[in-house]
Structures are given as structure tokens and as C-alpha cells.
Short mmCIF file of C-alpha atoms and ligand atoms in Angstrom, two decimals:
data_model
loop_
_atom_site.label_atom_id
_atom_site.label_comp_id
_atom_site.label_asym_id
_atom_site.label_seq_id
_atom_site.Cartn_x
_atom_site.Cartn_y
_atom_site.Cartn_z
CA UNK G 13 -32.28 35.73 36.25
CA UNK G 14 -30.19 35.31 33.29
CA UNK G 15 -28.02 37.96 31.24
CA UNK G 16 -26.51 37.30 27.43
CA UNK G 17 -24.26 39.49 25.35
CA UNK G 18 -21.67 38.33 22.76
CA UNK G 19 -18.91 40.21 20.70
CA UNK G 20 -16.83 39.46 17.97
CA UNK G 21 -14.03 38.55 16.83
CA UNK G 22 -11.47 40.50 14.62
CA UNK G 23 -8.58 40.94 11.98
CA UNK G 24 -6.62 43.54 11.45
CA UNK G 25 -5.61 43.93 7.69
CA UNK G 26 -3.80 47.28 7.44
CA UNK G 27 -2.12 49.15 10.77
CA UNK G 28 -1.71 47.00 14.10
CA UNK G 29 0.29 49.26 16.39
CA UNK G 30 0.55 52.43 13.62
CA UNK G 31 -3.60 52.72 14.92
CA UNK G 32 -2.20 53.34 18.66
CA UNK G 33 -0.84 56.86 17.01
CA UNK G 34 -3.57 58.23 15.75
CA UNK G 35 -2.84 56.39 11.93
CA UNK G 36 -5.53 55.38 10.53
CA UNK G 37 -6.17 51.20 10.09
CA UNK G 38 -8.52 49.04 8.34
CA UNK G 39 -10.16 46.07 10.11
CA UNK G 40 -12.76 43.45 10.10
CA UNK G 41 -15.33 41.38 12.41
CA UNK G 42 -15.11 38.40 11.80
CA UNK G 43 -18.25 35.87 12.42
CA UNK G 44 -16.94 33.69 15.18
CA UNK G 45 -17.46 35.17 18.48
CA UNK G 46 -17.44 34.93 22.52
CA UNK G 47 -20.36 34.79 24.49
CA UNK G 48 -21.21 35.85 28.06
CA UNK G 49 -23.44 34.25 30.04
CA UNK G 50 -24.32 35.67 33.65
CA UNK G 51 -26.58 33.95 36.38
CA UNK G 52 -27.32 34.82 39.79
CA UNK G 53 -25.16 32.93 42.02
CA UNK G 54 -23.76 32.70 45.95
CA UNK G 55 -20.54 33.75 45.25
CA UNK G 56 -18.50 35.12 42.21
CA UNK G 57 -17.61 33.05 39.91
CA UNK G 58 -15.69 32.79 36.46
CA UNK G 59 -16.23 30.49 34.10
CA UNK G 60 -13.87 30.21 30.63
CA UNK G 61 -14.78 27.59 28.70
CA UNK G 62 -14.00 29.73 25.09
CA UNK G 63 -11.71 27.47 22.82
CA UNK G 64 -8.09 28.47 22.94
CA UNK G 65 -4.55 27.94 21.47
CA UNK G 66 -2.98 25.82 24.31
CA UNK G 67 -1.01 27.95 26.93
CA UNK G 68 -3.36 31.48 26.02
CA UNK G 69 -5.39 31.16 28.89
CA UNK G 70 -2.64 30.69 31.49
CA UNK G 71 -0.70 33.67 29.76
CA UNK G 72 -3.47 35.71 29.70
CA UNK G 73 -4.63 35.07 33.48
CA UNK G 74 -3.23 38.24 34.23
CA UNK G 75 -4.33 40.90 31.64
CA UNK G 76 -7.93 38.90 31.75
CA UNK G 77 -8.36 39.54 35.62
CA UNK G 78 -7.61 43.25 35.15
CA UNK G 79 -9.40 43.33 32.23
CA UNK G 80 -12.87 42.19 33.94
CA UNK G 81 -11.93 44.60 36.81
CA UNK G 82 -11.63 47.41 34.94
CA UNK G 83 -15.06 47.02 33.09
CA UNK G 84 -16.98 46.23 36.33
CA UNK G 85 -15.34 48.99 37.60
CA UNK G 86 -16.12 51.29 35.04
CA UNK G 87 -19.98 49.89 35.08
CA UNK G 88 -19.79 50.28 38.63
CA UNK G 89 -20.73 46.71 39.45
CA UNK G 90 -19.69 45.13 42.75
CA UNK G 91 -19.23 41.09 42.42
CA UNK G 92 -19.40 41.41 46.01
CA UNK G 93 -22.51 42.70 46.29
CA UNK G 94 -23.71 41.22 43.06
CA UNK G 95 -22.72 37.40 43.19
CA UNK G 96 -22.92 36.04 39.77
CA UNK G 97 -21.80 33.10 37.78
CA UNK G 98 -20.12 34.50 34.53
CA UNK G 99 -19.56 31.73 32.19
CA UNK G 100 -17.47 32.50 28.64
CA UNK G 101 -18.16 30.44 25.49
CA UNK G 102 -18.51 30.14 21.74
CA UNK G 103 -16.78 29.75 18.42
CA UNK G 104 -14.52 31.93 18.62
CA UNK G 105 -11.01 29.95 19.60
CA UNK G 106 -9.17 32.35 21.44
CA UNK G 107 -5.13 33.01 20.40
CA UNK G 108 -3.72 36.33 20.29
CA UNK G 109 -4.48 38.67 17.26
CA UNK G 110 -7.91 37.98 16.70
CA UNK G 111 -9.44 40.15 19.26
CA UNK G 112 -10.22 37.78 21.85
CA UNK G 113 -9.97 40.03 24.38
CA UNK G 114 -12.31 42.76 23.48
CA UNK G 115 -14.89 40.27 22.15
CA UNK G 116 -14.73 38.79 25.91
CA UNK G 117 -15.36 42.61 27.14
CA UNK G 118 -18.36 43.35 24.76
CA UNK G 119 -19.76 40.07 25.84
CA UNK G 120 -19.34 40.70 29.28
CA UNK G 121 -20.64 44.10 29.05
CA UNK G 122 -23.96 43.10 27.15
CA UNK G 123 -24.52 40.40 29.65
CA UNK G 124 -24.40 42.86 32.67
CA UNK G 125 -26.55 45.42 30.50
CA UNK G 126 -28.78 42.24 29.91
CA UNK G 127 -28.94 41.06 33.31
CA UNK G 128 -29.41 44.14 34.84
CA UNK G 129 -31.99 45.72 32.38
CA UNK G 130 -29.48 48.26 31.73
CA UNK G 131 -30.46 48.78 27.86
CA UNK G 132 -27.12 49.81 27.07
CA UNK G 133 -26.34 50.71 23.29
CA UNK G 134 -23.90 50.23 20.80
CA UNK G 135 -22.00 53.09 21.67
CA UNK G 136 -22.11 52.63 25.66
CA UNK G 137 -20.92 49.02 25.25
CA UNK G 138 -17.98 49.84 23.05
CA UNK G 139 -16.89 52.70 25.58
CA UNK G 140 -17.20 49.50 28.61
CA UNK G 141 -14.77 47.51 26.37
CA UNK G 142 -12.98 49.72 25.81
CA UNK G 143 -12.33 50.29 29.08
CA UNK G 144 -11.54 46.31 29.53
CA UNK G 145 -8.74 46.58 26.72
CA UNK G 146 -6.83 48.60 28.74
CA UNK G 147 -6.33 45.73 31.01
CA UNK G 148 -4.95 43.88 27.78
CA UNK G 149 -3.16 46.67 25.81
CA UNK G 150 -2.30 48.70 28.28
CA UNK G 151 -2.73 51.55 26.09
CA UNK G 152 -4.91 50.53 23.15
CA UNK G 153 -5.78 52.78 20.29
CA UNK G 154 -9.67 51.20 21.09
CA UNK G 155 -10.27 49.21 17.72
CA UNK G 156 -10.42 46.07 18.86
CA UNK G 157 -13.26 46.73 20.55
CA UNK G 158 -14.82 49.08 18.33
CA UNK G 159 -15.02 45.84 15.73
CA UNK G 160 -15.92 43.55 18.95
CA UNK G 161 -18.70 45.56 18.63
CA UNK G 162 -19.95 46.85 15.29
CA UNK G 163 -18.86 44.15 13.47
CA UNK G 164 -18.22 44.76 9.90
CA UNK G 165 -15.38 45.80 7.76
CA UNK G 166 -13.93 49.30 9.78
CA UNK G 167 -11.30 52.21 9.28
CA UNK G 168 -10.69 53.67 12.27
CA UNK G 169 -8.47 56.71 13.56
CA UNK G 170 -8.39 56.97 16.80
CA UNK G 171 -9.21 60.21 18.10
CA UNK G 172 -5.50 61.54 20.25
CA UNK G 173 -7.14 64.67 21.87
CA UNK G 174 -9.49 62.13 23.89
CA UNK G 175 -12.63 62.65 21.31
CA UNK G 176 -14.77 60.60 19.47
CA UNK G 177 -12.84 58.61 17.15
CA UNK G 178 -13.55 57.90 13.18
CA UNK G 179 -15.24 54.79 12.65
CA UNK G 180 -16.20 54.45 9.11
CA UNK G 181 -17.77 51.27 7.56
CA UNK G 182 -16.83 50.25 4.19
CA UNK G 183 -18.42 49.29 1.83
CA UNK G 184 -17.21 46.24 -0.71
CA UNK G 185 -18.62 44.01 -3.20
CA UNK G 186 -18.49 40.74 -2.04
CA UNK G 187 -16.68 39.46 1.47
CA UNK G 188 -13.15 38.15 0.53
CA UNK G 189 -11.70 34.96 1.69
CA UNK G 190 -8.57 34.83 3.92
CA UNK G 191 -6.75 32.04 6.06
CA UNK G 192 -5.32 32.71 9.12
CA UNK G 193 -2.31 30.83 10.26
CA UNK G 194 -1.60 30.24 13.90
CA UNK G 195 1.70 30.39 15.04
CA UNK G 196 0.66 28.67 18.67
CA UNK G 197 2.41 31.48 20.38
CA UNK G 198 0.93 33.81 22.93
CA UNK G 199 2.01 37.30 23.03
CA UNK G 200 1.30 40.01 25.96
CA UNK G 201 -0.10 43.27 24.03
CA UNK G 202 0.53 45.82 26.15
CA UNK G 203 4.08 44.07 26.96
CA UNK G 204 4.60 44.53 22.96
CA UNK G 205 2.77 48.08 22.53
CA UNK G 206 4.89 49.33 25.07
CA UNK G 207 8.25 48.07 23.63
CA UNK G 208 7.50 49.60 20.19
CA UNK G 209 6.59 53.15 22.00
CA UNK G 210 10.29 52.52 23.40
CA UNK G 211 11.80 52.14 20.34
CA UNK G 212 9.43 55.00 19.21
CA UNK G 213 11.09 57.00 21.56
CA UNK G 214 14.69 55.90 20.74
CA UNK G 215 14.76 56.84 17.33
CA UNK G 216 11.88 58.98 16.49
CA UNK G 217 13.44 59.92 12.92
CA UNK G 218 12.93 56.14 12.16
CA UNK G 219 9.55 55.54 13.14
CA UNK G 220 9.06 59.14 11.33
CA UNK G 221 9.35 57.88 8.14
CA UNK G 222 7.84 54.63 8.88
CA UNK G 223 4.66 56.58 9.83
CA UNK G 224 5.13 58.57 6.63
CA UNK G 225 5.23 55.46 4.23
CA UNK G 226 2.13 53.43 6.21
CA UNK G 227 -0.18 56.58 6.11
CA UNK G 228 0.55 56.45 2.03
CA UNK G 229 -0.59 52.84 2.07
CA UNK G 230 -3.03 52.99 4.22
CA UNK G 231 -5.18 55.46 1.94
CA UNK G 232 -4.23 52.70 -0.82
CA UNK G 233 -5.74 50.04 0.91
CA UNK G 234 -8.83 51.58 1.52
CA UNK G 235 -8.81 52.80 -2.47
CA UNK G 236 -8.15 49.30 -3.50
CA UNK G 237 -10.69 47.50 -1.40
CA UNK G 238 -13.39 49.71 -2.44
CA UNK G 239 -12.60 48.99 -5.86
CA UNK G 240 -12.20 45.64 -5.49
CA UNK G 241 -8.63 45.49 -6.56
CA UNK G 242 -7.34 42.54 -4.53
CA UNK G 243 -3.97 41.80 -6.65
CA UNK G 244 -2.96 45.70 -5.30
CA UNK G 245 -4.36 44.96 -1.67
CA UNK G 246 -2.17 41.50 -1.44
CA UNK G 247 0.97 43.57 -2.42
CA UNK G 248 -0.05 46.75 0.26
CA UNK G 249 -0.37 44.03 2.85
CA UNK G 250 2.95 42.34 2.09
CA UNK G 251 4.16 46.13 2.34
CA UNK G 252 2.80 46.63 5.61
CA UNK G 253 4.30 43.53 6.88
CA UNK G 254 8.20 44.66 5.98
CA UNK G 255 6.65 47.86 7.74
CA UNK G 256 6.22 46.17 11.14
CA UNK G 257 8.97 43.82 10.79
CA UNK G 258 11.03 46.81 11.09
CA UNK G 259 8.95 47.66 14.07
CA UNK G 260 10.48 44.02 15.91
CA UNK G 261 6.95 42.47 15.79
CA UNK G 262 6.97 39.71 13.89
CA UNK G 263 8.69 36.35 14.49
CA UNK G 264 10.21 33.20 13.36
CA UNK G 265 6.70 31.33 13.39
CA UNK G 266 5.02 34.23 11.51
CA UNK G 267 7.60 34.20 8.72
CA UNK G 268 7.59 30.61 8.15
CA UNK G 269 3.50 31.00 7.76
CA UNK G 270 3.46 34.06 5.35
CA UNK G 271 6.26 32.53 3.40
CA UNK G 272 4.14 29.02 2.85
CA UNK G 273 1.11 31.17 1.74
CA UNK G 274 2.68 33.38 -0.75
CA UNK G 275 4.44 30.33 -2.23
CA UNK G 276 0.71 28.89 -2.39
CA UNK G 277 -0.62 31.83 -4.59
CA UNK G 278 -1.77 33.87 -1.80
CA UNK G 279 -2.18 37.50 -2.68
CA UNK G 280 -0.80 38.95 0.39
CA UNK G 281 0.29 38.00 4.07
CA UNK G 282 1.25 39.91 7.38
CA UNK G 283 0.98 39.53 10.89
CA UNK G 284 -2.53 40.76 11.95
CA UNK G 285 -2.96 42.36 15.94
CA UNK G 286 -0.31 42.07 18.57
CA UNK G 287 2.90 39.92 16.51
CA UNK G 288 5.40 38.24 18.05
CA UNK G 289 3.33 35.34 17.78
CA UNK G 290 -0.51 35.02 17.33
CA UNK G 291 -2.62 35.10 14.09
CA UNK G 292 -0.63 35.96 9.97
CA UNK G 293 -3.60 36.93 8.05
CA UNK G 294 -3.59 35.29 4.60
CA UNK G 295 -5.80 36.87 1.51
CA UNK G 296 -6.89 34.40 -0.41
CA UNK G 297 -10.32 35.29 -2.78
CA UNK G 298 -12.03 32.18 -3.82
CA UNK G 299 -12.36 28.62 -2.69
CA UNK G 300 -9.80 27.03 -4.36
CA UNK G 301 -7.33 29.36 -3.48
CA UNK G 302 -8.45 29.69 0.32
CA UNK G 303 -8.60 25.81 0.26
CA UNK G 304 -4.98 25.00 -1.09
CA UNK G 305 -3.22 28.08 1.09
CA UNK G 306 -5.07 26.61 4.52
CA UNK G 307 -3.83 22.89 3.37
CA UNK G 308 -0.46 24.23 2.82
CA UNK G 309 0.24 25.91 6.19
CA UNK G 310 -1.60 22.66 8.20
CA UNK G 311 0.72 20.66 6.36
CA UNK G 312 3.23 22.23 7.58
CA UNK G 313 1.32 21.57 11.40
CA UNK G 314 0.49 25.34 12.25
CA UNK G 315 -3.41 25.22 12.71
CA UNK G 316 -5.34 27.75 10.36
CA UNK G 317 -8.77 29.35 10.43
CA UNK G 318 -10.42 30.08 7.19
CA UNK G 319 -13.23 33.26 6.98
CA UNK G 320 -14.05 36.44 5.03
CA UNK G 321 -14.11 39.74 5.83
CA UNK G 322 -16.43 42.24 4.75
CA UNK G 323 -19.33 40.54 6.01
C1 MEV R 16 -4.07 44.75 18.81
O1 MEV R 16 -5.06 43.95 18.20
C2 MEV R 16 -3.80 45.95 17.97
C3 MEV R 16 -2.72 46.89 18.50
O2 MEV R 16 -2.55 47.90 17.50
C4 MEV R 16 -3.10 47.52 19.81
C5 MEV R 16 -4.25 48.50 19.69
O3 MEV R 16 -4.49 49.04 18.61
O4 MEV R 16 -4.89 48.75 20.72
C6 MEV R 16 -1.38 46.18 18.66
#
């Protein structure tokens, strides 16, 4: 008996961390992704043999392990009493920022459904991962996992009171190039979630206005993807970076990689998921430009990853 589920992998273009208060954010799927593979075995066993940024694997041991134990948990499997050989693959190479996590969760939690002729939908397998991101982001506004999912280009508001939350898809005219840069750093996501809820909490007249300003942009974002108006989204994402700089997110690496793209033409740069290491995201429309940005940053021997979004 075999089970197989994948899940994808994600950028975050407007509102990392603003989306764990109930802001809304805009993000994308993007096409690599992790896939699950479970087989009957003697004993439990984990497999991980997903491509990662060296060191993510050993930093993650942790928030993985609690991660898995939460889902099963939740789906009320016992590995105990249900041996199994889960084995983790695909394209997607794992590094904080691009979802890595949750895609490992959806995975997981289509294989089970698969495996066990659950027939679990859409909406049942994003509430499992979601579940699993807790074990990563300690409190996570759920949109990683909603794009592990759904795929697509999302804005999402997570629901406070505990209801459903808005997931919208929009709707553009063509996918958009980008480049991610990779710093090579790990970062802990609910270590950094919960240090920006402490600074939250320490001066909430800051983060007051700071929540005032991003909701503006936010609605500007969505205005100026829909319209295709990608000079005005570059500048609104190089605005929501100085946003979450003054949140203490970003870092050396990440400054160094968004200031090589934007001297390369691109149209806008910012730290995309956790910060404090991980992914920048990079917009940069059309070959040439996607091209010359990702040979810029390599050159300057930070590994990139070049996609669209709005598949
Ligand atoms: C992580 O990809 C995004 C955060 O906003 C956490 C979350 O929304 O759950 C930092």
C-alpha cells in the first residue's frame, strides 16, 4: 500500500508577520513543491530527502518533529499502531521563507488521506496543515498553508474571532517573473513571530501606525496587480520592506541582496516569510530583466531561484 500527496511552495509579496494580526497579505504558490510518500513499514520511519540550504534541516529538527506530531495528532493517526515509511522529496529546495514547512504538512496530509482512503478535500487538508504550522510558527496567521494548498496567487485575512478566513484568488494578466535571493541563513518562525508580538506589546503606539500605513498599501498592491501596474507594485514592495525593517526582521544578508537587485533594474525587493535570514523576493517582469538581476546576486555568491507568480 502506497499513499502520495504534495504541496507547494510559496512567496509572500505584501504582509509577512502584519497577516498574523488579522492584516490582510498577498501571496503566491509557487510551482516547485514537496512530496510525501508513505509505505507500509515495520516500524516508523522518516525519510527527508527534500533539497535544502545547508544547516535548514538540522535547525529545523525541532519545529519539524512537532510539526508532524501535531498533524498526526490532529488526524488522529498513531505511528505506533500504523508503522509507515514517510519519505519527503521534490523540487522544492527547502530554506526558510518559501513555505517549506507547510508544503511538507499538505504533503504529508494528502499522503495519509491517500493511504488511508480518507478522500480528504481541499479544505480538510488545509485545516491538517494548518495544524502542522503551528509546530513551525508557533502562532501562524495560517497562509502558508492555505497557498501550500490552493496554489495560486492569494489575499488572505485571517479570520481573529477563530472563523473562516478570506481567501480570495486574484486574478492577473500574465504570471510575473521574480528572483529570489538566498541569504543561506535559517531563521526559527515562531522564535521571530514571537519577538515582534514583544515588541508589539512594548510599544503598541508604534506598531499602531505601522499597521495603519501597511493596511493603505496593502489595498494598493492588490489595485496595482490587478491592473497590471508593476512599476507601482516594485515601489509598494520596497515600502513594505522599510515597513518590516522597522519591525527588526530583516538582516545584513537580506540588505546586501535587495540592494544588488534594485541596482540591477529590479522593480522592487523585500524580505518575503519569516526575515532574519531566508528568501528577498525580487520582481523582475521579463527575461532579460529576471536573467541579469539572478546573475547579479550569484555573482555576488548568494544562490537565487528564479519563478513567477500568478500561475
Ligand atoms: C511566514 O511565512 C509568514 C509569517 O507571517 C508567519 C505567519 O503568517 O504565519 C511570518
Amino acid at each position: 500500500m502506497i499513499g502520495k500527496g504534495s504541496g507547494f511552495g510559496k512567496v509572500i509579496l505584501f504582509g509577512e508577520h502584519f497577516a498574523v494580526y488579522g492584516l490582510p497579505a498577498i501571496a503566491s504558490a509557487i510551482c516547485d513543491q514537496t512530496t510525501a510518500t508513505i509505505e507500509t513499514a515495520e516500524r516508523y520511519e522518516l525519510v527527508d530527502d527534500r533539497p535544502a540550504t545547508e544547516g535548514y534541516k538540522t535547525k529545523k529538527k525541532d519545529e519539524m518533529k512537532s510539526s508532524m506530531k501535531l498533524l498526526l495528532d490532529f488526524m488522529k493517526i498513531g505511528v505506533g499502531k500504523t508503522p509507515v515509511k514517510i519519505t519527503l522529496s521534490g523540487d522544492l529546495f527547502c530554506t526558510s521563507g518559501i513555505g517549506a514547512s507547510a508544503a511538507m504538512a499538505t504533503s504529508v496530509a494528502r499522503a495519509f488521506s491517500e493511504y488511508l482512503g480518507l478522500g480528504l478535500d481541499d479544505d480538510r487538508i488545509n485545516r491538517i496543515s494548518y495544524e502542522g504550522e503551528k509546530g513551525s510558527a508557533g502562532t501562524p496567521s495560517g497562509i502558508d498553508n492555505t497557498c501550500a494548498t490552493f496554489g495560486g496567487l492569494l489575499w488572505f485575512v485571517k479570520n481573529l474571532e477563530g472563523g473562516e478566513n478570506t481567501i480570495e484568488h486574484i486574478r492577473i494578466r500574465e504570471p510575473i517573473g521574480i528572483v529570489l535571493g538566498n541569504t543561506g541563513l535559517s531563521s526559527v518562525t515562531s522564535e521571530v513571530v514571537a519577538d515582534v508580538r514583544k515588541a508589539k506589546e512594548a510599544d503598541p503606539e508604534k506598531y499602531k501606525k505601522l499597521f495603519e500605513e501597511y493596511t493603505t498599501l496593502v489595498k494598493d498592491a492588490r489595485h496595482a496587480l490587478e491592473n497590471h501596474d508593476l512599476e507601482r507594485l516594485g515601489t509598494l514592495m520596497d515600502e513594505n520592506h522599510r515597513l518590516l525593517q522597522q519591525m527588526g526582521v530583516s538582516c545584513g544578508e537580506a540588505e546586501e541582496i535587495i540592494r544588488i537587485a534594485k541596482q540591477n533594474g529590479a522593480l522592487g525587493a523585500k524580505i518575503t516569510g519569516t526575515g532574519r535570514g531566508g528568501y528577498v523576493i525580487t520582481l523582475t517582469p521579463g527575461k532579460g530583466l529576471q536573467e541579469k538581476v539572478a546573475k547579479a546576486i550569484e555573482s555576488q555568491g548568494f544562490r537565487t531561484l528564479s519563478t513567477t507568480i500568478g500561475l
